[in-house]
Coordinates of C-alpha atoms and ligand atoms in Angstrom, one line a residue:
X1259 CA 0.0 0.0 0.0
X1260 CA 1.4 3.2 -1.1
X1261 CA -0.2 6.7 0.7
X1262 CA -0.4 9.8 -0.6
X1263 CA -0.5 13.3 1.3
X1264 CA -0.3 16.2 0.4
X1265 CA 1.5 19.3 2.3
X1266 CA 1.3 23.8 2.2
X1267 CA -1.2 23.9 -0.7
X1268 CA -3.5 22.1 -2.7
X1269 CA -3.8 21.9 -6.1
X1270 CA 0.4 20.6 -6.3
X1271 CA 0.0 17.4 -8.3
X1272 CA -0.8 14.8 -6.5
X1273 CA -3.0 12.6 -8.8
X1274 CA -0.7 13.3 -11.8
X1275 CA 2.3 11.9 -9.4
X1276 CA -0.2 9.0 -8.2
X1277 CA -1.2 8.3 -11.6
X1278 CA 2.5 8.5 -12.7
X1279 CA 3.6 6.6 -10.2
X1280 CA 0.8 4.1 -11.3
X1281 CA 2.4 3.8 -14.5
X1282 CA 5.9 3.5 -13.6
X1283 CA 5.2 0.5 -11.2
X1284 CA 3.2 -1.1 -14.0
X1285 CA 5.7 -0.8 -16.6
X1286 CA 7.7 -2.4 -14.4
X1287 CA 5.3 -5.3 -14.3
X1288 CA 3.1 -4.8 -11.6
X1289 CA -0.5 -4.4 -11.0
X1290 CA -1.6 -1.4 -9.8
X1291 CA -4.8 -0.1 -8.5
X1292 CA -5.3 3.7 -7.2
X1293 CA -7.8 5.3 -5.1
X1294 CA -8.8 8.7 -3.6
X1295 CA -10.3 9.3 -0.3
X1296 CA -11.6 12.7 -0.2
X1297 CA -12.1 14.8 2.8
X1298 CA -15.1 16.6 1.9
X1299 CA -18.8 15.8 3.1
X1300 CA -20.6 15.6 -0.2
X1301 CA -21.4 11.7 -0.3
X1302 CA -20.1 12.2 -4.1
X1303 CA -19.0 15.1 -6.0
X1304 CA -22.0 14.7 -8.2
X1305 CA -24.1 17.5 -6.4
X1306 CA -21.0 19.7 -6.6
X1307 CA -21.2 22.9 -9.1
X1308 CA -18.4 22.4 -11.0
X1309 CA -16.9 25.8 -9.6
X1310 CA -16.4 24.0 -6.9
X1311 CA -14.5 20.8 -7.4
X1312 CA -13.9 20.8 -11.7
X1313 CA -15.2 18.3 -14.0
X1314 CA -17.3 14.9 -12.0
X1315 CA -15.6 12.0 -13.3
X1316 CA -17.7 8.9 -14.5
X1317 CA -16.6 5.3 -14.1
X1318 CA -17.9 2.7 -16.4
X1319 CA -19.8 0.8 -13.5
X1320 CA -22.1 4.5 -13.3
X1321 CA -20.1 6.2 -10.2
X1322 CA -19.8 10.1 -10.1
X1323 CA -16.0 10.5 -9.1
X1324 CA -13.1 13.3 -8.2
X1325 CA -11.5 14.4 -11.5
X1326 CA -8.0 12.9 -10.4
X1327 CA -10.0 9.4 -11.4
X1328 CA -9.2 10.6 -14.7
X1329 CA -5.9 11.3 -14.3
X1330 CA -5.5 7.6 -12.8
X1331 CA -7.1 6.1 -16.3
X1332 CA -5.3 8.4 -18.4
X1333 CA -1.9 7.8 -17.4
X1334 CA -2.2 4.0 -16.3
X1335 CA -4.7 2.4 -19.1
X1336 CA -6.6 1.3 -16.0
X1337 CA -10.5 1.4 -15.7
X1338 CA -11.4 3.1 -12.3
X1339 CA -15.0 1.7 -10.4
X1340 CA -16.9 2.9 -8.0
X1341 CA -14.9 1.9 -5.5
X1342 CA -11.9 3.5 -6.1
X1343 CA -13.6 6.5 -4.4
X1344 CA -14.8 7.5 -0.9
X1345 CA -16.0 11.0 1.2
X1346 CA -15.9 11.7 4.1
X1347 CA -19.7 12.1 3.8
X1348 CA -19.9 8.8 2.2
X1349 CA -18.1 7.2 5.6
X1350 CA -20.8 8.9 7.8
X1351 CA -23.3 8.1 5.5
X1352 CA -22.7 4.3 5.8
X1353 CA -21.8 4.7 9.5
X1354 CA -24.8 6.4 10.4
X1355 CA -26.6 3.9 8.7
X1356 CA -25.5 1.3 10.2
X1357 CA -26.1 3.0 13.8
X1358 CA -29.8 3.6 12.8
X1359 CA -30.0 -0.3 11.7
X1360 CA -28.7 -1.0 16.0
X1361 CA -25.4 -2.5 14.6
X1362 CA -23.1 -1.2 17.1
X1363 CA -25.1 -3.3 19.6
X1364 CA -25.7 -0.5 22.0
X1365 CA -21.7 1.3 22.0
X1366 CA -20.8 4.8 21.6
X1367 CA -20.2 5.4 18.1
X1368 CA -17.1 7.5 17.4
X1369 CA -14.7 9.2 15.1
X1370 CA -11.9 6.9 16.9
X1371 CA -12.4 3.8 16.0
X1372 CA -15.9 3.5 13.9
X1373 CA -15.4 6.1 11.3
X1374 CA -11.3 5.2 11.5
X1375 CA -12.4 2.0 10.5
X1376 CA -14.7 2.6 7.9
X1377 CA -11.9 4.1 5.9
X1378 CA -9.9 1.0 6.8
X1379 CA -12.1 -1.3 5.2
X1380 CA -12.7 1.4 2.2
X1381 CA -8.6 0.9 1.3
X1382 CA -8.8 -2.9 1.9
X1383 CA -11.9 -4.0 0.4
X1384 CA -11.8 -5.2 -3.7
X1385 CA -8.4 -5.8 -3.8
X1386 CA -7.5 -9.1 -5.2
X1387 CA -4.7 -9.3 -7.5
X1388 CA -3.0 -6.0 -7.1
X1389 CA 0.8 -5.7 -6.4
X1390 CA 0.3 -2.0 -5.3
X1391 CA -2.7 -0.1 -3.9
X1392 CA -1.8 3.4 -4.1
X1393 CA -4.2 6.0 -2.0
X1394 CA -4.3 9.9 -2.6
X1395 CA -5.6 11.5 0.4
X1396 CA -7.3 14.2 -1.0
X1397 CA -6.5 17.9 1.0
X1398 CA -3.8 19.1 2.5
X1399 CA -2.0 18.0 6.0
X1400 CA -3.4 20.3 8.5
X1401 CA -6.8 20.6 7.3
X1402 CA -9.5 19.3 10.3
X1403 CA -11.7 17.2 7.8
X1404 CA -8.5 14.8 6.7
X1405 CA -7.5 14.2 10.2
X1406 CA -9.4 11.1 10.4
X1407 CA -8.3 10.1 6.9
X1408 CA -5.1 10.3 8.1
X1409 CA -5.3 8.5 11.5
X1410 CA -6.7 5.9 9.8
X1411 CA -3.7 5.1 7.5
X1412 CA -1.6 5.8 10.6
X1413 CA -3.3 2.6 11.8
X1414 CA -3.3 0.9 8.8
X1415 CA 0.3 1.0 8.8
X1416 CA 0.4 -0.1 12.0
X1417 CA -1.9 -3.1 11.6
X1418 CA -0.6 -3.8 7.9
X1419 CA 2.7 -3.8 9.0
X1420 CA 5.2 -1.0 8.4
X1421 CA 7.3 -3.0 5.8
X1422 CA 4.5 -3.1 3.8
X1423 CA 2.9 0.5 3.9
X1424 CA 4.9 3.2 2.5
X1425 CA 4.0 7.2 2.9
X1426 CA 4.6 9.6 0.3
X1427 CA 4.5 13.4 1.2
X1428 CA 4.5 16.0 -1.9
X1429 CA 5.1 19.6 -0.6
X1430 CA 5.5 23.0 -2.2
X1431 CA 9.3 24.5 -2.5
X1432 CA 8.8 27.7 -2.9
X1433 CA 11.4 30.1 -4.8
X1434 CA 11.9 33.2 -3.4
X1435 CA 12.8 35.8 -6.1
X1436 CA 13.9 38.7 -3.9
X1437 CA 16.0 36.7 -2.1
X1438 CA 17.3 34.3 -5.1
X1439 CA 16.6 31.3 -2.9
X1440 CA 14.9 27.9 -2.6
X1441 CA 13.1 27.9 1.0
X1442 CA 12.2 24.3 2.7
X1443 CA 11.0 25.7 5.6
X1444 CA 7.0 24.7 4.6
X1445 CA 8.2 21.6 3.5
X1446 CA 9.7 21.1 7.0
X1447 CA 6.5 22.4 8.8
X1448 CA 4.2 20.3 6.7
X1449 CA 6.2 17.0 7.7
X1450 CA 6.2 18.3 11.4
X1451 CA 2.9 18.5 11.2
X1452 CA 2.3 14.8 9.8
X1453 CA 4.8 13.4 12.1
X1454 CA 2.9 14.9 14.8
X1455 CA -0.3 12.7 13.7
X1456 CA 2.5 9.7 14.1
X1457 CA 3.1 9.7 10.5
X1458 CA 6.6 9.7 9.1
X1459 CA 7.0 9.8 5.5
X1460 CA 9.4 7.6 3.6
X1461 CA 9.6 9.3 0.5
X1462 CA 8.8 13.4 0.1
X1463 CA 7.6 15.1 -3.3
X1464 CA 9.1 18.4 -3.5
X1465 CA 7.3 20.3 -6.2
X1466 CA 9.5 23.6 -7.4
X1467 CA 9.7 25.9 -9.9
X1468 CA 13.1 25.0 -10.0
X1469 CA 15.7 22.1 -9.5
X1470 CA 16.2 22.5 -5.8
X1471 CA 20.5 22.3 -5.1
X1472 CA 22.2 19.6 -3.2
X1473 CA 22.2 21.7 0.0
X1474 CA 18.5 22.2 0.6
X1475 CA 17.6 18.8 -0.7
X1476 CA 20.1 18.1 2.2
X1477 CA 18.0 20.4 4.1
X1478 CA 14.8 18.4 3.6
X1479 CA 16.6 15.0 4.6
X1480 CA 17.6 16.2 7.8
X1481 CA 14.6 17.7 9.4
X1482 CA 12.3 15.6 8.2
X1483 CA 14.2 12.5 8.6
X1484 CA 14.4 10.8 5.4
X1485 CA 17.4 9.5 3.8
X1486 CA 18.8 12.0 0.7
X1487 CA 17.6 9.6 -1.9
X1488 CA 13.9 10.0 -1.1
X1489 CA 14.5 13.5 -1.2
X1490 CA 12.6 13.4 -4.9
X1491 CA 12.0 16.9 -7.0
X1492 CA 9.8 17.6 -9.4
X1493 CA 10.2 20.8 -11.1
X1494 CA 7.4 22.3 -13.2
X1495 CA 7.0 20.3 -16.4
X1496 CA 5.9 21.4 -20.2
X1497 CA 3.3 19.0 -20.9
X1498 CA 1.8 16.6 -18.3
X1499 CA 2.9 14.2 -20.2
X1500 CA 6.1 14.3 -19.2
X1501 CA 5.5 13.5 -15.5
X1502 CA 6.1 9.9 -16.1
X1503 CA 9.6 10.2 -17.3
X1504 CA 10.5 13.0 -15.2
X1505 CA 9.4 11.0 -12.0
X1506 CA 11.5 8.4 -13.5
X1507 CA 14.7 10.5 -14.2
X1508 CA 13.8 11.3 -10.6
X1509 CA 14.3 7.7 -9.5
X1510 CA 10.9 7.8 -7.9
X1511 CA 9.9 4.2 -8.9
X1512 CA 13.1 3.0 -8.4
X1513 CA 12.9 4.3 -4.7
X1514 CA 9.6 2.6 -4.1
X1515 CA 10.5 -0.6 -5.1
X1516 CA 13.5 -0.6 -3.0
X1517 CA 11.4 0.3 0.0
X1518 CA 9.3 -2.7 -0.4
X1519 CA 12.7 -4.6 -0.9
X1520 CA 11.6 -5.8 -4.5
X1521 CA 13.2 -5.9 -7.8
X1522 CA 12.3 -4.8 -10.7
X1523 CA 9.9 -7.5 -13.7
X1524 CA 10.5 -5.7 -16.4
X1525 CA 12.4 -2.8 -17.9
X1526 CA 10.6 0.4 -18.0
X1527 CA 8.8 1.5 -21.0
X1528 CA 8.8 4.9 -21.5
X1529 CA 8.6 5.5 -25.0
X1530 CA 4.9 6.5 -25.6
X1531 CA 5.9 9.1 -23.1
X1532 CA 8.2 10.7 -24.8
X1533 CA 6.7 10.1 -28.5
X1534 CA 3.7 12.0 -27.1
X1535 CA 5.4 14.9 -25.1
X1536 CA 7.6 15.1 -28.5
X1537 CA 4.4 15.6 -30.6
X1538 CA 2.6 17.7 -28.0
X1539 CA 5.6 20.0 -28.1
X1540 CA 7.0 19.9 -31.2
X1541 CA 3.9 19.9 -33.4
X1542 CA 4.1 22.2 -36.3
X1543 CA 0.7 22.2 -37.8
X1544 CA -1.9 23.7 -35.2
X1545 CA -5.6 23.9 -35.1
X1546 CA -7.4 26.5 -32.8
X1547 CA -11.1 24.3 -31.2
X1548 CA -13.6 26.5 -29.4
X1549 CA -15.0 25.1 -26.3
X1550 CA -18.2 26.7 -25.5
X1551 CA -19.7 26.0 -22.3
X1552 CA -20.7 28.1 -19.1
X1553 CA -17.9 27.1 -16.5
X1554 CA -15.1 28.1 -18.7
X1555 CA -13.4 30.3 -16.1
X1556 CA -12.5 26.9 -14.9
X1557 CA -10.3 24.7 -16.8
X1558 CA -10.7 21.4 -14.3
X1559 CA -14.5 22.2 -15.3
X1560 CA -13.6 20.7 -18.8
X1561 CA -10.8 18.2 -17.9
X1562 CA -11.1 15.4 -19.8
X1563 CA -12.4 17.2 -22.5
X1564 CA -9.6 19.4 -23.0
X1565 CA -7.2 16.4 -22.6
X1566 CA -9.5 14.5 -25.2
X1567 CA -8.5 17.3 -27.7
X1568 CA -5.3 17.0 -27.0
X1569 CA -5.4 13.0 -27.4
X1570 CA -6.7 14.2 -31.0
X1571 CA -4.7 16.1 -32.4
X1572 CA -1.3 13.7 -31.1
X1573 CA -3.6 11.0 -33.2
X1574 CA -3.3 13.4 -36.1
X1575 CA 0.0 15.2 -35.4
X1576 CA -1.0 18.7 -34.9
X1577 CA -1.0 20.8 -31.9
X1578 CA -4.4 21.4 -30.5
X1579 CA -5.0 24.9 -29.1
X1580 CA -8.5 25.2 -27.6
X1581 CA -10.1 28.3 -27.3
X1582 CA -12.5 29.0 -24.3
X1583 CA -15.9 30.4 -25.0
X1584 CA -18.1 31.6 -22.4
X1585 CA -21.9 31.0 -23.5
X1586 CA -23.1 34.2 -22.4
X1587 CA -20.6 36.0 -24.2
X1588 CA -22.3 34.3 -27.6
X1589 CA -24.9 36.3 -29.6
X1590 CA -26.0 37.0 -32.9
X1591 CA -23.5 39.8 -33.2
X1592 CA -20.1 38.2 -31.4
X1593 CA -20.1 34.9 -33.4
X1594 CA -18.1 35.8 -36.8
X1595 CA -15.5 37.4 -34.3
X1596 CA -15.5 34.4 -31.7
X1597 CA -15.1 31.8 -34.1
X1598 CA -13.8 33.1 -37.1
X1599 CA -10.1 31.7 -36.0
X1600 CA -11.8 28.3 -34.5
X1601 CA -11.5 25.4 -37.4
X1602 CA -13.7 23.1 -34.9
X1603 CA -16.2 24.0 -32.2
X1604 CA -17.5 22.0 -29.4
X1605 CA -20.3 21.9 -27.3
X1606 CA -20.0 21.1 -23.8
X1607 CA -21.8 19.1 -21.4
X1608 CA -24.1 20.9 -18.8
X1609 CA -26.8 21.9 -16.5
X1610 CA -30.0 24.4 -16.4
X1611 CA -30.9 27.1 -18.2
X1612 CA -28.2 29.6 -18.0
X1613 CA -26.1 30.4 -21.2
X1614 CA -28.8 28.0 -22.9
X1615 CA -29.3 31.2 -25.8
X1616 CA -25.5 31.4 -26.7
X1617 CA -24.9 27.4 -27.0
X1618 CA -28.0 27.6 -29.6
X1619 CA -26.6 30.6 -31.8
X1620 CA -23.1 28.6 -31.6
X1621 CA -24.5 25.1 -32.8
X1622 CA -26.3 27.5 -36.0
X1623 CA -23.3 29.2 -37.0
X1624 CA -21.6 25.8 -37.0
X1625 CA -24.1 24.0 -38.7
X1626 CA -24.7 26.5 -41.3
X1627 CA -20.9 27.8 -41.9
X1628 CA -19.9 24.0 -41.9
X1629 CA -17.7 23.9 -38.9
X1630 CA -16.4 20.7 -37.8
X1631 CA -19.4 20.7 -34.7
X1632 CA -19.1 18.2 -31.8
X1633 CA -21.8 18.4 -29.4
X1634 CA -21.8 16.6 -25.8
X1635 CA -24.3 15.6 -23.7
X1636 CA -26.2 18.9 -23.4
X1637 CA -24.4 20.2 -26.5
X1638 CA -26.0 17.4 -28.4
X1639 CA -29.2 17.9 -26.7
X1640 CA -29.5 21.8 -27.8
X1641 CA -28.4 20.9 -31.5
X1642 CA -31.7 18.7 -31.3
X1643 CA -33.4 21.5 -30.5
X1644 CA -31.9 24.2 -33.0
X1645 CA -32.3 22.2 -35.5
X1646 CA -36.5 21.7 -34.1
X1647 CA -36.1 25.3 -34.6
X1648 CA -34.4 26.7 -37.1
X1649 CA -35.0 23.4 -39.6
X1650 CA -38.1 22.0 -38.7
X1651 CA -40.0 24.7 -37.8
X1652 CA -40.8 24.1 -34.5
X1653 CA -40.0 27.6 -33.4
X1654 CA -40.7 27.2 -29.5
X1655 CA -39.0 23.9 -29.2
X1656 CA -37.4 23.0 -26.2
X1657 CA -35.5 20.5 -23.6
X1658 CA -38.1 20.2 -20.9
X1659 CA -35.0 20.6 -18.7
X1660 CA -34.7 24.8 -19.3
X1661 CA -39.1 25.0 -20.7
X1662 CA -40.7 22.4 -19.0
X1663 CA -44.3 23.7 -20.7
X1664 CA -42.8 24.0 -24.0
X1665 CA -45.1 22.6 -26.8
X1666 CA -42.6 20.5 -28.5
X1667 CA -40.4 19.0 -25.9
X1668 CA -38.1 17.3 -27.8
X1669 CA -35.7 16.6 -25.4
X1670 CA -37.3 15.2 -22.2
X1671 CA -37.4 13.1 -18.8
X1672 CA -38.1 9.5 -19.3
X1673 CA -40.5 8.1 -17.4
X1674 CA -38.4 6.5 -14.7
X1675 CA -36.8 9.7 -14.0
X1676 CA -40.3 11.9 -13.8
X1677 CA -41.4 10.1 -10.7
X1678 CA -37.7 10.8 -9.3
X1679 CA -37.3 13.4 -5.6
X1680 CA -33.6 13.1 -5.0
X1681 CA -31.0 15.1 -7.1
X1682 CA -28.2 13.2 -6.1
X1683 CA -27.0 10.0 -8.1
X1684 CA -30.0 9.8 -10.1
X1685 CA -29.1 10.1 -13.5
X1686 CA -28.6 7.8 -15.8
X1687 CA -25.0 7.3 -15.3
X1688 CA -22.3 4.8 -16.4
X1689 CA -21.4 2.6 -19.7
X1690 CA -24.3 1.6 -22.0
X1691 CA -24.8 -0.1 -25.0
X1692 CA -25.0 1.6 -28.6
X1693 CA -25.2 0.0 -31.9
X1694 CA -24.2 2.0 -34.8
X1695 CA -25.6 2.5 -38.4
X1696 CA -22.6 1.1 -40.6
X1697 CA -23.2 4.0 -43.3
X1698 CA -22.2 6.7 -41.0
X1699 CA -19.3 9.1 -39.6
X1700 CA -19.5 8.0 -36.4
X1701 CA -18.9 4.2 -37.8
X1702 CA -16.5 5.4 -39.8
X1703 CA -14.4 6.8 -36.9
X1704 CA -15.4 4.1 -34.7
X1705 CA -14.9 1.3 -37.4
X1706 CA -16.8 -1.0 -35.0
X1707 CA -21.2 -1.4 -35.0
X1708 CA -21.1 -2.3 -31.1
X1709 CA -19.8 0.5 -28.7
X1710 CA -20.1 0.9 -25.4
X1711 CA -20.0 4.7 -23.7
X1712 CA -20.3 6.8 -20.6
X1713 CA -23.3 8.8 -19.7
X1714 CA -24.5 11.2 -17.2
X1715 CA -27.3 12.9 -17.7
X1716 CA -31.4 12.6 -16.8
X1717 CA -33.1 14.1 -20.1
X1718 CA -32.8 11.9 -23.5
X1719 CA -34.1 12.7 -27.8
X1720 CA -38.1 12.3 -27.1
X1721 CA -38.7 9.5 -29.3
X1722 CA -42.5 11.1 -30.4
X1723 CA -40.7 13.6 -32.3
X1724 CA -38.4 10.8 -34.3
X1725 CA -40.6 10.7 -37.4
X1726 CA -40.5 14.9 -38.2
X1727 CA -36.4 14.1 -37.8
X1728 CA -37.0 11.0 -39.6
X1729 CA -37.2 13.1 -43.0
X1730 CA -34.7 15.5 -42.4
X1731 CA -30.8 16.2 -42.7
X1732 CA -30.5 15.1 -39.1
X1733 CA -29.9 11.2 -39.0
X1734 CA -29.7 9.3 -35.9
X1735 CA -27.1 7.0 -36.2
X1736 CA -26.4 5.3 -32.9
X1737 CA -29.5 3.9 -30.8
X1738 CA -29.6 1.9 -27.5
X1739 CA -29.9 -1.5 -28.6
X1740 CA -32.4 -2.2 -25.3
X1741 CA -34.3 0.9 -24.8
X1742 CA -34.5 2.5 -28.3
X1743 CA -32.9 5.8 -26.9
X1744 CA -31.2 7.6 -29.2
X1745 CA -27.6 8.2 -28.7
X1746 CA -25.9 9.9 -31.4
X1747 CA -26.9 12.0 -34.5
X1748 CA -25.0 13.5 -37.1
X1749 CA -25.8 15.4 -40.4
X1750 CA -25.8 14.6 -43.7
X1751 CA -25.1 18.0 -45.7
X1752 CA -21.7 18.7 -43.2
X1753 CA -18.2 17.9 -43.4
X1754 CA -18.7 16.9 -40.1
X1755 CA -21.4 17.9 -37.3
X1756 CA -21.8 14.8 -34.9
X1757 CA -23.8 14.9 -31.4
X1758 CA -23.7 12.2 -28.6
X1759 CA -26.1 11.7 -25.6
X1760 CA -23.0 10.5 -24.1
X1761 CA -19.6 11.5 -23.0
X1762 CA -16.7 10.2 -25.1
X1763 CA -14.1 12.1 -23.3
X1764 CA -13.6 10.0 -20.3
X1765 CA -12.7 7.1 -22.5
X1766 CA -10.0 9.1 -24.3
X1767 CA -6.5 8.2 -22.8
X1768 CA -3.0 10.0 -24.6
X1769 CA -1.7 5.9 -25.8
X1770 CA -5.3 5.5 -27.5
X1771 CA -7.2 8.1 -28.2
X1772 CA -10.7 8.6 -28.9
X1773 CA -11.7 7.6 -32.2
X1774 CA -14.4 10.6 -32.3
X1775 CA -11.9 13.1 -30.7
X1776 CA -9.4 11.8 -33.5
X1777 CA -11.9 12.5 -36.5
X1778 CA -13.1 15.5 -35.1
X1779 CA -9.9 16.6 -35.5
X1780 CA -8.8 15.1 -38.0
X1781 CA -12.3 16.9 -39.8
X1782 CA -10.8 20.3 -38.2
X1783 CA -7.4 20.0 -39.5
X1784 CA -8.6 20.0 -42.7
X1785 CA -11.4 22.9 -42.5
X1786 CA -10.7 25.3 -45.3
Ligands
LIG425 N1 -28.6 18.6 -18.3 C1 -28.7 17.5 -19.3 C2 -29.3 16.3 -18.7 O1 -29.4 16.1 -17.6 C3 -27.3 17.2 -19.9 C4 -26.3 16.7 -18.9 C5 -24.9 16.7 -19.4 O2 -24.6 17.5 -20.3 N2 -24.1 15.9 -18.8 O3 -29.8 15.4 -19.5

């Protein structure tokens, strides 16, 4: 079991080392699983605005995760599931439960040792195979809500054996400009602090904006009392990318292993690495996307998305610069100047009304000026309805979701989900079935009839309308083999305009990218 912590800020890398990590270890031969326990008391992060916490992650087995899921896939090849994933409000949750149900037989329950042991049997459980479980501990050392996250792999180590329970710390050193010099002192008060919670690290992350010298690394080693080699840096890379080989350079794998007193299985393989940081970097041909969605200010908000792109245009060798678009900022006046550099436009996934008018204008422009258009979830939702609109006539059509009294609600709430009161977990989320029609884009990206894809979302095509579409330019080309819901249109008169109820990014990794990310772009790259 390898721990991860984080120390003096958030947001320093610790999924991207976890997941690189991941990697390393199974290159080496090894299998790896990773988790994250997160401190916060939303049962999932599914409620959360995306504001708040970035894109929700969805697994194929239909669970709402922390973005650094992604991260986890993306880097190691490996599937997360649902439970790969824990809050602190999903511990209570089940704890509280369970006191309701009279399972405690009568004792107090407490933070020490019910909840403690909750999150015990969270890291254990659905571990078979695995050579490694790795564990980010979301938050930062010093926070009140991951104290009991943090006990609790205190005494997991202590009950698992030490030998066989290894603590990574990742800390900020800073770089003072003024004063020309690396400081460790955070680094030092960070591990103080964890040491004081009876946890010692055996191998700290320092993350700088440059390489820190022999004498602070010495520094480090000596007040927090770990031997100069697991003293590892990690200064700022280009691309993220190149964690994998940096960490590597770094000897961090190589540290691990000898911690557990193991040898290497195989040689590591970092040439996809470096083929991809090469053609991410070195790319000469580049092609400008517009994302349009409403949480733009927000780059997590779009995560795998973005990354998606990016897996794209390494498919095709060009450099993928994306271009964020803020709905609201769309009209019928500011479209020829937002888009008139963008060879490809996308529509992003999202909830409720707001910003609603701009994502329609955009989907027209693209669909009329013949912009390679890729609409997601929502995106594909409101080209349904523009094209209602602006094609069929159907001037006041509508997702029920933003008009619920419109008169053609062709987008809509299934049945099941009508008589639905709870918001949270709700939707119809995870991997389903889709069977393509063979004379089609999407088949010819796809090359294969049967896919399978991830979905979150509660409103679906309203199958009453299928006959007006039926005659039109917009074909449906990818159905639901068991419930007849439509999944994907596309139309005929474009180079290349394809929508999907579904959401193809999370399924896009940099060593095998998405086949519709890799014609969309390979559609955009050749836009006149
Ligand atoms: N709000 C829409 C729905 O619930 C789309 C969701 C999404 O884009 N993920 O169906």
């Amino acid at each position: 079991y390898i721990f991860v912590t984080g120390g003096v800020v958030s947001s320093l890398g610790k999924g991207l080392s976890s997941a690189s990590l991941a990697y390393l270890l199974q290159s080496r031969g090894y299998k790896v699983r990773i988790r994250k326990l997160d401190p916060y008391l939303n049962v999932d992060p599914g409620t959360m605005s995306p504001f708040q916490h970035g894109e929700v992650f969805v697994t194929d087995d239909g669970a709402e995760t922390d973005l650094d899921l992604g991260h986890y896939e993306r880097f190691s090849g490996i599937s997360a599931k649902k439970s790969d994933n824990i809050t602190t409000g999903k511990i209570y949750s089940d704890v509280l439960k369970k006191e309701r149900q009279g399972k405690y037989l009568g004792k107090t329950v407490q933070v020490i040792p019910h909840i403690t042991n909750r999150i015990k049997e969270f890291i254990k459980h659905d571990v078979a195979k695995e050579d490694f479980v790795i564990c980010e501990i979301g938050g930062t050392v010093g926070d009140i809500e991951s104290l009991p996250f943090l006990e609790a792999i205190r005494q997991f180590s202590n009950e698992f054996g030490r030998k066989n329970t290894l603590f990574i710390h990742l800390t900020l050193v800073p770089y003072m400009r003024a004063s020309d010099e690396i400081k460790t002192k955070p680094t030092q008060h960070s591990v103080k602090e964890l040491r004081s919670i009876g946890i010692q690290p055996d191998i700290i992350i320092c993350r700088s904006e440059r390489s820190i010298p022999l004498d602070q690394r010495k520094k480090i080693s000596l007040f927090c009392n770990v031997s100069i080699d697991d003293v590892i840096e990690t200064v700022d890379v280009k691309t993220i990318y190149e964690a994998p080989i940096s960490f590597n350079k770094e000897k961090l794998d190589e540290r691990v292993l000898k911690f557990f007193k193991i040898k290497s299985r195989k040689k590591v393989n970092l040439n996809p690495w470096k083929k991809i940081t090469n053609s991410v970097l070195n790319n000469k041909k580049k092609v400008n996307i517009a994302i349009i969605g409403k949480y733009v200010e927000l780059k997590d908000a779009y995560k795998s998305i973005s990354e998606a792109l990016i897996h794209g245009g390494v498919f095709n060798s060009c450099e993928v610069k994306i271009k964020w678009i803020h709905s609201e900022d769309v009209n019928l006046k500011s479209t020829a100047n937002l888009f008139q550099d963008c060879s490809g436009i996308v529509a992003a996934p999202g909830f409720g009304e707001r910003g609603i008018n701009g994502k329609l204008i955009t989907i027209q422009y693209a669909r009329i000026k013949n912009i390679s258009f890729l609409g997601i979830c929502l995106g594909m939702q409101m080209a349904v309805v523009e094209f209602a609109r602006n094609v069929l006539g159907f001037k006041t059509a509508h997702s029920t979701e933003i008009n619920s009294k419109t008169k053609y609600p062709v987008i809509d709430l299934m049945q099941d989900q009508k008589v639905l009161l709870n918001k949270g977990g709700t939707m119809r989320l995870g991997s389903y079935k889709c069977e393509l029609l063979k004379k089609s884009k999407t088949y010819n990206a796809y090359k294969q009839e049967k896919i399978e894809e991830r979905h979150r979302h509660r409103y679906e095509f309203n199958n009453d309308f299928l006959d007006h579409f039926k005659k039109s330019d917009m074909k449906f080309v990818g159905t639901n083999p068991e419930s007849g819901l439509i999944e994907i249109l596309e139309l005929k008169n474009h180079p290349w305009f394809i929508g999907v109820q579904f959401h193809p990014e999370f399924k896009s990794r940099p060593l095998s990218p998405h086949p519709l990310f890799s014609s969309f772009i390979k559609a955009a790259k050749n836009h006149k």
